[in-house]
Coordinates of C-alpha atoms and ligand atoms in Angstrom, one line a residue:
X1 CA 0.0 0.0 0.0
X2 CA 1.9 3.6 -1.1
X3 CA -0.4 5.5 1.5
X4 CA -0.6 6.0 4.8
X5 CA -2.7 9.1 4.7
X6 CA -4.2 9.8 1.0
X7 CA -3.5 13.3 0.4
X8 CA -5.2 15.7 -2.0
X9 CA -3.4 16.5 -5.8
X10 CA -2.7 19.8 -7.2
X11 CA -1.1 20.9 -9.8
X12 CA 1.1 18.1 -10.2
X13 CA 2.4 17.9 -6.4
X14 CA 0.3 16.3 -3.4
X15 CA -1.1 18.5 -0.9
X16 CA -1.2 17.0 2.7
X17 CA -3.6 19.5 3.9
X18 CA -7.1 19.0 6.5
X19 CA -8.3 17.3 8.8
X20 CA -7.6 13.4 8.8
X21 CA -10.3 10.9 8.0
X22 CA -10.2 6.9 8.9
X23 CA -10.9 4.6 5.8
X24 CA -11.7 1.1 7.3
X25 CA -11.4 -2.6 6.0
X26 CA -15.2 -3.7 6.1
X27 CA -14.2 -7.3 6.6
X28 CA -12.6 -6.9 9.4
X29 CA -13.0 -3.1 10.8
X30 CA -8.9 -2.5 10.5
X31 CA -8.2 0.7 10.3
X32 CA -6.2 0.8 7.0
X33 CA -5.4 4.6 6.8
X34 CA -6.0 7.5 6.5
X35 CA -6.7 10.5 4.1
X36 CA -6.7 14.4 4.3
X37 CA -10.4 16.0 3.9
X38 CA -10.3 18.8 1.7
X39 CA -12.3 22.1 1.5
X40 CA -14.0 24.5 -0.6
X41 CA -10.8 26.5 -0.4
X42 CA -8.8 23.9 -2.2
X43 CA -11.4 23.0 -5.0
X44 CA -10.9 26.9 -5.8
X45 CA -7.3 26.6 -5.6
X46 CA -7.1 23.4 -8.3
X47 CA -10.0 24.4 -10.9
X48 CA -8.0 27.8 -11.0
X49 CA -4.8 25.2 -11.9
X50 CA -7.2 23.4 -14.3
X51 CA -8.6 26.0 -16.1
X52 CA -4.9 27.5 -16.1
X53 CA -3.7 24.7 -17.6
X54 CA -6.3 24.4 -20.1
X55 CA -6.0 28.0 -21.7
X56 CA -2.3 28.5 -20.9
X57 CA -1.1 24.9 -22.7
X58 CA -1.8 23.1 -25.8
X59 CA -3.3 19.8 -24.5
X60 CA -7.1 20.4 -25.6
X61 CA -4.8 20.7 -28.8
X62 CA -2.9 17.7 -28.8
X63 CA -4.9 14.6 -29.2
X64 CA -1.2 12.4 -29.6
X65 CA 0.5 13.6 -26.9
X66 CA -3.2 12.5 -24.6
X67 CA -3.3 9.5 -26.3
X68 CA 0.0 8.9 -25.3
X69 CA -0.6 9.9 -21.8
X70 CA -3.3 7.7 -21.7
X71 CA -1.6 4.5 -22.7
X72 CA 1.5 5.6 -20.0
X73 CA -1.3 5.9 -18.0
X74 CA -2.5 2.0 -18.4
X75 CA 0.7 1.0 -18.3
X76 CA 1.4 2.5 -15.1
X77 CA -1.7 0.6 -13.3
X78 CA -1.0 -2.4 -15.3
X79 CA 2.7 -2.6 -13.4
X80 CA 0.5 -2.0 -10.2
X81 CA -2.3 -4.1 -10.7
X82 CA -1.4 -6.3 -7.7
X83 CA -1.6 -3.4 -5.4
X84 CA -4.9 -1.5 -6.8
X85 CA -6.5 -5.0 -6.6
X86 CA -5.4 -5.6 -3.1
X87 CA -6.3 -2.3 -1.8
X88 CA -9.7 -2.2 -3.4
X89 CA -10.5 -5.6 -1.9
X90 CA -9.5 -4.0 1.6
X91 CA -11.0 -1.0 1.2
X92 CA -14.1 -1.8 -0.4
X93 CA -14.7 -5.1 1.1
X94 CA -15.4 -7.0 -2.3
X95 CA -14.2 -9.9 -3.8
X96 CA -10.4 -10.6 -5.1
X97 CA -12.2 -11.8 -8.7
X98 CA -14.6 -8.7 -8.9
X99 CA -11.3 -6.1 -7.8
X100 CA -9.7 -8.4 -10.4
X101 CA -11.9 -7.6 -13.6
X102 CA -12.3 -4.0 -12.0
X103 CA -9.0 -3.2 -13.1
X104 CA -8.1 -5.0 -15.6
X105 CA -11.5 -3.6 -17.6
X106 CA -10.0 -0.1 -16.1
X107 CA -7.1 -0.8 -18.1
X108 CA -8.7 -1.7 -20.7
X109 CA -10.9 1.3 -20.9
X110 CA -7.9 3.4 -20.8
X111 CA -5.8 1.6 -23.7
X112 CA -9.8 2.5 -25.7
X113 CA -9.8 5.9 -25.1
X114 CA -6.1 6.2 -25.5
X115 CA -6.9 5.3 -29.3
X116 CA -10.3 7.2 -29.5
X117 CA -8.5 10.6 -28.4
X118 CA -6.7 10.0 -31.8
X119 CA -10.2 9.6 -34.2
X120 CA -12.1 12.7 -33.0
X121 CA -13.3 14.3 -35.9
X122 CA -15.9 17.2 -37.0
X123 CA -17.6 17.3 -40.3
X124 CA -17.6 20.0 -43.1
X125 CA -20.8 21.2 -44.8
X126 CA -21.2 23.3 -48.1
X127 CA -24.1 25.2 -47.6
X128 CA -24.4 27.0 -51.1
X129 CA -21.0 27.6 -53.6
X130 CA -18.7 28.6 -51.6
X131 CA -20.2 28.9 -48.2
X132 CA -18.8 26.3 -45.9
X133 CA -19.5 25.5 -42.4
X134 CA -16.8 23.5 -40.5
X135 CA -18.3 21.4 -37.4
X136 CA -15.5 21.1 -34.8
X137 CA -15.6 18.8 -31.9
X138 CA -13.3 20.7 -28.9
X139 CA -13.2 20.1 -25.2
X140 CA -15.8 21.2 -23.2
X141 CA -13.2 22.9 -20.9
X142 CA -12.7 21.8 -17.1
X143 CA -14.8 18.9 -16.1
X144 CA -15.3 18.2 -12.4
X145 CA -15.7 14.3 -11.6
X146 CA -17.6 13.1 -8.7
X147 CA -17.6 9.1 -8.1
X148 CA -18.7 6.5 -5.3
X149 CA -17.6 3.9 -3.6
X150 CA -18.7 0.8 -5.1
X151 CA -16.6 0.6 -7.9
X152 CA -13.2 3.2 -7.4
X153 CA -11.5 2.8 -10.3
X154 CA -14.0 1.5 -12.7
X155 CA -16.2 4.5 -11.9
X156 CA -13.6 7.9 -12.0
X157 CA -11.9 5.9 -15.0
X158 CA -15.2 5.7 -17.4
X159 CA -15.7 9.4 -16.4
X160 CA -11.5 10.6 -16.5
X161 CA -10.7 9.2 -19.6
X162 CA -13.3 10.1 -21.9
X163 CA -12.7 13.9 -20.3
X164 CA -9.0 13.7 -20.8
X165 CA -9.3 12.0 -24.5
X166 CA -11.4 15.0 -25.4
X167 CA -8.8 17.2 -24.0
X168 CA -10.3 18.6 -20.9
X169 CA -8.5 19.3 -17.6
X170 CA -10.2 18.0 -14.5
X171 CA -10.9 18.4 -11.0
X172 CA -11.9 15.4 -9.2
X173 CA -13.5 13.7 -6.1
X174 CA -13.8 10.4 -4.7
X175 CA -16.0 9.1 -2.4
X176 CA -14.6 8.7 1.3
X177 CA -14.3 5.1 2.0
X178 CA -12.1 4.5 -0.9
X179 CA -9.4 7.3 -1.0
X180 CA -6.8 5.3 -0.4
X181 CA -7.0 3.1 -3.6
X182 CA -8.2 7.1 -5.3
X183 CA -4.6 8.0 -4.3
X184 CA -2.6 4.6 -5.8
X185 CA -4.2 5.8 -9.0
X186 CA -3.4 9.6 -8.7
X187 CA 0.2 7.7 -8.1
X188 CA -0.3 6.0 -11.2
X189 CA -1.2 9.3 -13.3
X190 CA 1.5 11.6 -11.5
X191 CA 4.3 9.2 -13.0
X192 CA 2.6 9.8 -16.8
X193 CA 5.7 11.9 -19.0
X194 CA 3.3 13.1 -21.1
X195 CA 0.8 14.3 -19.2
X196 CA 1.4 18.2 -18.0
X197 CA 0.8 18.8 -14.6
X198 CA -2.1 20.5 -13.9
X199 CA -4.4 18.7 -16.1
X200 CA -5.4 16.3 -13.5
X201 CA -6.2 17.6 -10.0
X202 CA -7.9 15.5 -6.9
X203 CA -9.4 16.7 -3.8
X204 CA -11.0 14.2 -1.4
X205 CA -13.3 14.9 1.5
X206 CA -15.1 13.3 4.7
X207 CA -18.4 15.1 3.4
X208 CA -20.1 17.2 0.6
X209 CA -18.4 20.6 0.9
X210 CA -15.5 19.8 -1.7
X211 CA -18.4 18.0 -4.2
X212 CA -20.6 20.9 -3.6
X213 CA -18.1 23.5 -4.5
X214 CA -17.0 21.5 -7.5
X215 CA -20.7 22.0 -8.6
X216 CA -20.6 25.4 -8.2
X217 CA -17.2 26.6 -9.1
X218 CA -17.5 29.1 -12.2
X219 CA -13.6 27.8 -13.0
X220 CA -15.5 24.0 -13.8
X221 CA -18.0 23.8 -17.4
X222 CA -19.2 20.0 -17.5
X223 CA -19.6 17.9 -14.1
X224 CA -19.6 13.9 -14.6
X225 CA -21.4 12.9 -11.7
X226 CA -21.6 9.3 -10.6
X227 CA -24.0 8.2 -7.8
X228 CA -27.4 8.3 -6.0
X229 CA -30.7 9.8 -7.6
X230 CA -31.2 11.9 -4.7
X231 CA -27.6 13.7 -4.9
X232 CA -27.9 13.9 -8.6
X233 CA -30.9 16.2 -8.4
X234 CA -28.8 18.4 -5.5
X235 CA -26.2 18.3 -8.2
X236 CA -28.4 19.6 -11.1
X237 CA -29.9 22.2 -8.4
X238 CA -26.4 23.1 -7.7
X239 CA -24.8 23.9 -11.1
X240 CA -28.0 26.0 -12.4
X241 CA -26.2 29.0 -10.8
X242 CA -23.9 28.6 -13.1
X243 CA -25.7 26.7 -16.1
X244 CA -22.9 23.9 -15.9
X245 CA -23.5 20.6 -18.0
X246 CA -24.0 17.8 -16.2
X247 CA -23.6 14.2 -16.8
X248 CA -25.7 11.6 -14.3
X249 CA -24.9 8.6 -13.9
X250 CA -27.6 7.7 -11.1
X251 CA -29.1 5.0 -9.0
X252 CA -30.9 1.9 -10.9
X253 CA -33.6 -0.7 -10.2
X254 CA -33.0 -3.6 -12.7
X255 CA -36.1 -5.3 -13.3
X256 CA -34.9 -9.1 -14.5
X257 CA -37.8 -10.7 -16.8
X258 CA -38.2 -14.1 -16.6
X259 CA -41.0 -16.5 -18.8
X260 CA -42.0 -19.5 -18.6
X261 CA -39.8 -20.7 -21.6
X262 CA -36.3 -19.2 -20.5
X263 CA -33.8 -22.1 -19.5
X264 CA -34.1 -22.0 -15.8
X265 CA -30.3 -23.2 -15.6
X266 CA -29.3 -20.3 -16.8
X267 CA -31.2 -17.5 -15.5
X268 CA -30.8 -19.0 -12.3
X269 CA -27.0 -18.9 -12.8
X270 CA -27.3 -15.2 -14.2
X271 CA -29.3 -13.7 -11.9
X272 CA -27.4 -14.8 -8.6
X273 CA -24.4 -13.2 -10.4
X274 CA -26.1 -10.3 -11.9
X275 CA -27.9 -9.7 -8.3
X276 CA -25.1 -10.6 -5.5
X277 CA -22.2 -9.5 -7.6
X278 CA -20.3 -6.7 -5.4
X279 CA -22.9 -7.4 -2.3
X280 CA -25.4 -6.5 -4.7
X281 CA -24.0 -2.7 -4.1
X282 CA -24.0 -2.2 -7.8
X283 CA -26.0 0.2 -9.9
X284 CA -27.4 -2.4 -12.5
X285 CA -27.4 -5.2 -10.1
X286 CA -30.7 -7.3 -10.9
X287 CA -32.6 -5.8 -7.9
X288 CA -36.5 -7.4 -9.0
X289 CA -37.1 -10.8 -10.5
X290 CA -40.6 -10.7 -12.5
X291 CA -41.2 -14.5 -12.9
X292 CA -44.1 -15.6 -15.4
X293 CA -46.7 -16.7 -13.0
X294 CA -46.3 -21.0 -14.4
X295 CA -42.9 -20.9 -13.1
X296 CA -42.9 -19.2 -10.1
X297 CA -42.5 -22.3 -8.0
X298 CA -40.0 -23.8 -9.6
X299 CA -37.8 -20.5 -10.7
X300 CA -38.3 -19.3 -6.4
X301 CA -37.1 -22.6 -5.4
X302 CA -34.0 -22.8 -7.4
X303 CA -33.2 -19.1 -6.8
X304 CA -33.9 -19.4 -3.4
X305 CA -31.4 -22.4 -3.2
X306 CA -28.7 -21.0 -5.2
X307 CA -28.8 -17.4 -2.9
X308 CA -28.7 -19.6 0.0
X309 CA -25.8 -21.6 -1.1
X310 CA -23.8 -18.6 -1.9
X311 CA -20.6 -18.1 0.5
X312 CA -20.0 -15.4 2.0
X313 CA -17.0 -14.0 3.7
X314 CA -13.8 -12.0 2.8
X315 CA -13.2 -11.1 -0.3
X316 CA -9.3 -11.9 0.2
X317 CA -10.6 -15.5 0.8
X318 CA -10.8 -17.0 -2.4
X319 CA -13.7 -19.5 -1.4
X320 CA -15.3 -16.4 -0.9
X321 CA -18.4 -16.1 -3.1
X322 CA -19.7 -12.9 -1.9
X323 CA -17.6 -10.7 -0.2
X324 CA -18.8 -7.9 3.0
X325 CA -21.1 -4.6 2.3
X326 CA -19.6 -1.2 2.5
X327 CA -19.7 -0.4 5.9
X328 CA -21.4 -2.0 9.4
X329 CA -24.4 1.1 8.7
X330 CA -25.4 -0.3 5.8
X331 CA -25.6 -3.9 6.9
X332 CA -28.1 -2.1 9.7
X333 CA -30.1 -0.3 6.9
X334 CA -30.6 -3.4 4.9
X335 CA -31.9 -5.4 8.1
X336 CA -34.3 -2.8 8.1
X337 CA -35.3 -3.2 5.0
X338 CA -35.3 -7.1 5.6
X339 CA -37.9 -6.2 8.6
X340 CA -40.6 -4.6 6.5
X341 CA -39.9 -7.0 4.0
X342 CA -41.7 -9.7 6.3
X343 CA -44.4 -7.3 6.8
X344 CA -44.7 -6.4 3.6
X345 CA -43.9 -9.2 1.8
X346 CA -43.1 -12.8 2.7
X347 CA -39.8 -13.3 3.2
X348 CA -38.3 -16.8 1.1
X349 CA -34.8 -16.0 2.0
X350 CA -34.0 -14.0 5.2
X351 CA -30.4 -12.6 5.3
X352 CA -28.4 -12.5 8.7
X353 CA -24.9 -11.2 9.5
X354 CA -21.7 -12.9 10.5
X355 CA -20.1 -13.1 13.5
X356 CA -17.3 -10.2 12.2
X357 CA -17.3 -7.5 9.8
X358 CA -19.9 -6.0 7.1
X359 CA -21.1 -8.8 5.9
X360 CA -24.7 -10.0 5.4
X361 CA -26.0 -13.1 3.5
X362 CA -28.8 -12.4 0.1
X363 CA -32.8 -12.2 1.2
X364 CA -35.1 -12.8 -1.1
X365 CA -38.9 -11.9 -0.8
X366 CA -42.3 -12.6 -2.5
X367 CA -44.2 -9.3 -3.0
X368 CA -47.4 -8.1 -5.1
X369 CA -47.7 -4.5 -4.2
X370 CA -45.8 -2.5 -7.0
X371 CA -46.5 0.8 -4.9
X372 CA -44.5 -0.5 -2.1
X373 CA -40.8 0.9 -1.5
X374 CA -39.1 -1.8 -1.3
X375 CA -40.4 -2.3 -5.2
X376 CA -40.1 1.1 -5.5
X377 CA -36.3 2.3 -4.0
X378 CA -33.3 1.2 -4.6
X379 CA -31.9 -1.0 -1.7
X380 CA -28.9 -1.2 -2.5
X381 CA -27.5 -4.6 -1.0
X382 CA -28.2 -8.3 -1.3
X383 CA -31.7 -8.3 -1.0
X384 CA -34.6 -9.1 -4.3
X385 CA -37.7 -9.3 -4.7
X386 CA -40.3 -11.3 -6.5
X387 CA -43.1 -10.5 -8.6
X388 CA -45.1 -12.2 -10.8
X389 CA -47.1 -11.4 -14.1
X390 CA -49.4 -12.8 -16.4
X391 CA -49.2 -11.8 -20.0
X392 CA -46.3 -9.7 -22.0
X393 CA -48.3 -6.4 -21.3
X394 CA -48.0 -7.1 -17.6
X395 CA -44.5 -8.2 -17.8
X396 CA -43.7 -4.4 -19.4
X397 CA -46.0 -2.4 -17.3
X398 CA -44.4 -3.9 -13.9
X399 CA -40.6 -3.4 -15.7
X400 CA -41.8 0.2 -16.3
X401 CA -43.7 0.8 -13.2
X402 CA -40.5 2.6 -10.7
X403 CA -39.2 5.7 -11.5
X404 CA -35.6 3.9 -12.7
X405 CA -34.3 3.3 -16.0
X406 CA -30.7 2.0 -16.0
X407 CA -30.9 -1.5 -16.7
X408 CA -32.7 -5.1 -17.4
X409 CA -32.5 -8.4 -18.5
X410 CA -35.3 -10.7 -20.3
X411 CA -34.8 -14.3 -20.1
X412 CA -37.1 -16.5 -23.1
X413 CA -36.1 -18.7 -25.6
X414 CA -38.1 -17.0 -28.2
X415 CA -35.7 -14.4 -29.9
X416 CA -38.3 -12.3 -31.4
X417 CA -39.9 -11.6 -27.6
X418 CA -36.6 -11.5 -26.3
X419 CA -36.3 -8.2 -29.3
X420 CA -39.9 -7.3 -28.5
X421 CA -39.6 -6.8 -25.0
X422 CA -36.0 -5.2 -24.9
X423 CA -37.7 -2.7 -26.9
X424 CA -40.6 -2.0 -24.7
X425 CA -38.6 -1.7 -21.6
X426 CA -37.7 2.1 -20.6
X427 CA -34.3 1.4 -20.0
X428 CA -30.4 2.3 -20.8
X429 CA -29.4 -1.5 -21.0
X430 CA -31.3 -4.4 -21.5
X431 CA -29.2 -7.6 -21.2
X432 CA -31.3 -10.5 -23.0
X433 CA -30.5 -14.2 -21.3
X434 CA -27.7 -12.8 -19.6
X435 CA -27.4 -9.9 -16.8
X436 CA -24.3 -7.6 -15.6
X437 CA -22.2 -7.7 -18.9
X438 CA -20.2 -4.4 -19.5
X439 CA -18.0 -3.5 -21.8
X440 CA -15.8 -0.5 -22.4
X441 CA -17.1 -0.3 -26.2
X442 CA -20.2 -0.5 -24.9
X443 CA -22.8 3.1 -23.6
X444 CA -24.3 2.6 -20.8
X445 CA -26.8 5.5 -18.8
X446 CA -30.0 5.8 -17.8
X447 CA -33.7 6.9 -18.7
X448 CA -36.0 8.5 -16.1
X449 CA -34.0 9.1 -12.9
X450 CA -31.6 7.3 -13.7
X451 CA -29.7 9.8 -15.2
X452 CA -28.7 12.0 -18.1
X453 CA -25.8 11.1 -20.9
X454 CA -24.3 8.6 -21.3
X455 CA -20.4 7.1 -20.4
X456 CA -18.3 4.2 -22.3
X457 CA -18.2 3.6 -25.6
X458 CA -17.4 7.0 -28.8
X459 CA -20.7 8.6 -26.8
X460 CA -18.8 8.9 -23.5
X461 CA -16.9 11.7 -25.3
X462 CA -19.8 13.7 -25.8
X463 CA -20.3 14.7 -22.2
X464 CA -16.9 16.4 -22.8
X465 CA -16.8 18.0 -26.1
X466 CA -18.8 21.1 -27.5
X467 CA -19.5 21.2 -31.0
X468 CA -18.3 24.5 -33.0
X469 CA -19.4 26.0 -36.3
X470 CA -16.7 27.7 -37.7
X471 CA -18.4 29.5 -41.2
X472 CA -16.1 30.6 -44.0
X473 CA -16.4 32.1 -47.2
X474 CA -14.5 32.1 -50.9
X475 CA -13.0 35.5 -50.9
X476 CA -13.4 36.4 -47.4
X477 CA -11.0 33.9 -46.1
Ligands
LIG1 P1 -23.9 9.3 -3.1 O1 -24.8 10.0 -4.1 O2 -24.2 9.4 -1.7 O3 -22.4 9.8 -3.3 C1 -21.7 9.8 -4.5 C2 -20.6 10.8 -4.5 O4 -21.2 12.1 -4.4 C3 -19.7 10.7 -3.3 O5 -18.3 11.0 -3.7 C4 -20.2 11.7 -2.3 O6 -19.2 12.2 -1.4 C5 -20.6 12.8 -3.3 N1 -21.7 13.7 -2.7 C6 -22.6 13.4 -1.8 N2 -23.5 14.4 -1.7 C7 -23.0 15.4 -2.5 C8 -23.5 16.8 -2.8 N3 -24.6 17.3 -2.2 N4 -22.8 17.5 -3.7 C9 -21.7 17.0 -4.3 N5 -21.3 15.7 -4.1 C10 -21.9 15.0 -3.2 O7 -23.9 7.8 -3.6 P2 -23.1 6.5 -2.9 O8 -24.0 6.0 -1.8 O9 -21.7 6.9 -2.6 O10 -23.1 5.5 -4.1 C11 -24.1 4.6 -4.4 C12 -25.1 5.2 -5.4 O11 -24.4 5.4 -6.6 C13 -26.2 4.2 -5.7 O12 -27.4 4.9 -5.8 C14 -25.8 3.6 -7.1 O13 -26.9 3.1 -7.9 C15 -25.2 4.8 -7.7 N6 -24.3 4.4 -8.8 C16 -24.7 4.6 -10.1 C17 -23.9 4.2 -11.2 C18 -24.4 4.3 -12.6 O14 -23.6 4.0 -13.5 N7 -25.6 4.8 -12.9 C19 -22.7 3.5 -10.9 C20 -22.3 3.3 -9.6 C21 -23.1 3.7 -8.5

């Protein structure tokens, strides 16, 4: 581990500067480290750096010399793999295997972009003899990057290097209980040669007064915000002062469709990885299983087995299936949840804790009031319900029926439903006989409140680029 206290990045140098916060191994409650809390003072001081940087260098200028900082930049977490994996699984309190394709598809993202930031192109238009209109793509300016917890590097990498590809400059924030692996990857990024210093700058904080001045600095154009609905609205509130952009990537409630044809094997297999994956503390996790009503005995059974034989325990353990929750007060929330979910519902599975740590096994319960909360909010954790419908009308209406839009799966053996449905369903990513597969290639975002824009893929560019029409005409030019 490089740090014993995660300090803040400016300008190329760290800043040790605040008061220090504890970050804490779920699994175990070790106090790993520690990290310096920034303050609405410092976010002035580095978007002043950024937007320095952008106006008084020719990076926004030089897609090469980014795409070249961006593969040094791979390369540098590729030769620290080891470490990033090790502290995320210590940190975060997931498994070795999910930390494991965390970074490598971090990597990987990064080696994309790296050869994107070299195929940005604008389009020319003549619009009568010898009028043309040039259509320039150009960075947006300084874009300020706000990420969670539940995936570190995954999360600030999707957002950083589609922002640094278009030639922004950035000021970032991660969330709290991952600064320390935030600051192994600053390390990572500091050691770049091609990248000027000043491009990337990194505050941290123990609370919201660094993300809230981030939002409303006049220094910062574009914000790439990743996390809750409920801050993503403060977020929009926050940069109409200054009519900022914003990209939202925001909370989720994946509906997973299941009929009566689908092979049970395998949405049975998919669906306790697409819903426990991460402590099921992941935006698309599959958070509702609508089961055609002719199978509901026989999917709930399986499922119900399958959750229960999941292990759980720490993520360093490699017999570990599911590793612990974020923190101890969110193993307390979800038991609250697990409480009305017997009065509610009926509970099939009940989750309990373990005699250390975070950690609490899945719950699974049967409920038929769409209106309720617990079908309603995201819970964020290991915990699903079940629903049942009759028809394909009813199947859509209750996919449709909460205020989310990220993601879904549909399981059927009948392609042209499987098309159908993935159609009808108001969401940013519909996974058919499969659930949780992302790709760097690939856009992912939300309808409804689950956000605005969208990040991966040519399209995660756009939340960093302004369009330009430069007009010229023969003789005048
Ligand atoms: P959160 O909204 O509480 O915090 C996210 C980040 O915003 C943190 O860095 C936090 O410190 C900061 N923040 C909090 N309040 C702020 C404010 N008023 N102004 C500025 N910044 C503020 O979310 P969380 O609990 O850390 O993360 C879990 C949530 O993130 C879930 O809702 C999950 O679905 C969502 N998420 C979404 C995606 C996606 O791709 N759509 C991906 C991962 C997580």
């Amino acid at each position: 581990m490089s740090f014993k206290s995660a300090p803040h990045f400016i300008n190329g140098d760290w800043v040790n500067e605040g008061d220090l916060g504890e970050s804490v191994n779920p699994a175990n409650d070790a106090v790993l480290g520690r990290y310096h809390s920034g303050s609405a003072g410092l976010v002035a001081e580095a978007a002043r750096v950024a937007r320095q940087t952008f106006f008084g260098s020719n990076w926004s200028q030089a897609p090469r010399q980014r795409a070249q900082a961006l593969f040094e930049f791979a390369d540098r977490m590729d030769a620290r793999k080891d470490e990033i994996i090790n502290l995320i699984v210590a940190e975060n309190g997931k498994l070795r295997s999910e930390a494991f394709g965390e970074v490598m598809g971090s990597i990987s993202e990064t080696r994309y972009y790296a050869g994107l930031a070299r195929n940005i192109r604008g389009t020319m238009q003549e619009l009568m003899p010898g009028q043309m209109s040039l259509f320039h793509r150009e960075a947006a300016g300084v874009a300020g990057i706000i990420v969670p917890w539940n995936a570190p590097v995954t999360l600030l990498i999707r957002s950083l290097t589609p922002a640094l590809a278009a030639g922004c400059t950035c000021v970032l924030k991660p969330a709290q209980q991952t600064a320390l692996t935030h600051a192994l990857i600053m390390e990572c990024l500091r050691d770049c040669p091609s990248l000027p210093k000043g491009v990337v700058n990194s505050i941290n904080d123990n609370g919201i007064e660094v993300g809230q001045a981030i939002v409303a600095s006049p220094d910062i154009d574009v914000i790439s915000f990743t996390g809750s609905s409920a801050t993503g609205k403060k977020i929009m509130a926050g940069a109409a002062p200054t009519l900022k952009r914003v990209g939202l990537e925001l909370g989720g409630k994946a509906p997973a469709v299941i009929f009566s044809d689908s092979d049970l094997d395998l949405a049975v297999r998919e669906l306790t990885h697409g819903a426990l994956t991460m402590a099921g503390q992941i935006c698309v996790a599959a958070a509702r299983f609508l089961v055609q009503e002719s199978v509901l005995q026989e999917f709930q059974a399986r499922i119900a087995a399958a959750f229960a034989a999941v292990r759980v325990g720490p993520g360093v353990d490699p017999v570990s299936q599911m590793g612990s929750m974020i923190d101890r007060a969110n193993v307390a929330r979800v038991q609250r949840l697990i409480e009305r979910a017997g009065d509610e519902g009926d509970l099939v599975l009940r989750g309990d804790t373990l005699n250390t740590g975070a950690f609490l096994t899945p719950t699974l319960f049967r409920i038929d009031d769409v209106s309720s909360s617990l079908v309603q909010e995201e819970l964020f954790g290991p915990i699903v319900s079940i629903e049942t419908f009759t028809d394909e009308a009813e199947a859509v209406a209750k996919a449709n029926a909460t205020a989310y839009g990220l993601a879904a799966s549909v399981f059927t053996r009948d392609l042209n439903r499987a098309v159908r449905i993935s159609r009808m369903i108001r969401a940013g990513t519909v996974w058919l006989n499969s659930h949780l597969r992302l790709a760097a290639e690939a856009e992912t975002g939300g309808f409804g409140q689950s956000g605005l824009g969208r990040l991966h893929g040519p399209e995660g560019l756009y939340d960093f680029m302004e369009t330009k029409h430069i007009y010229m005409e023969q003789g005048q030019v």
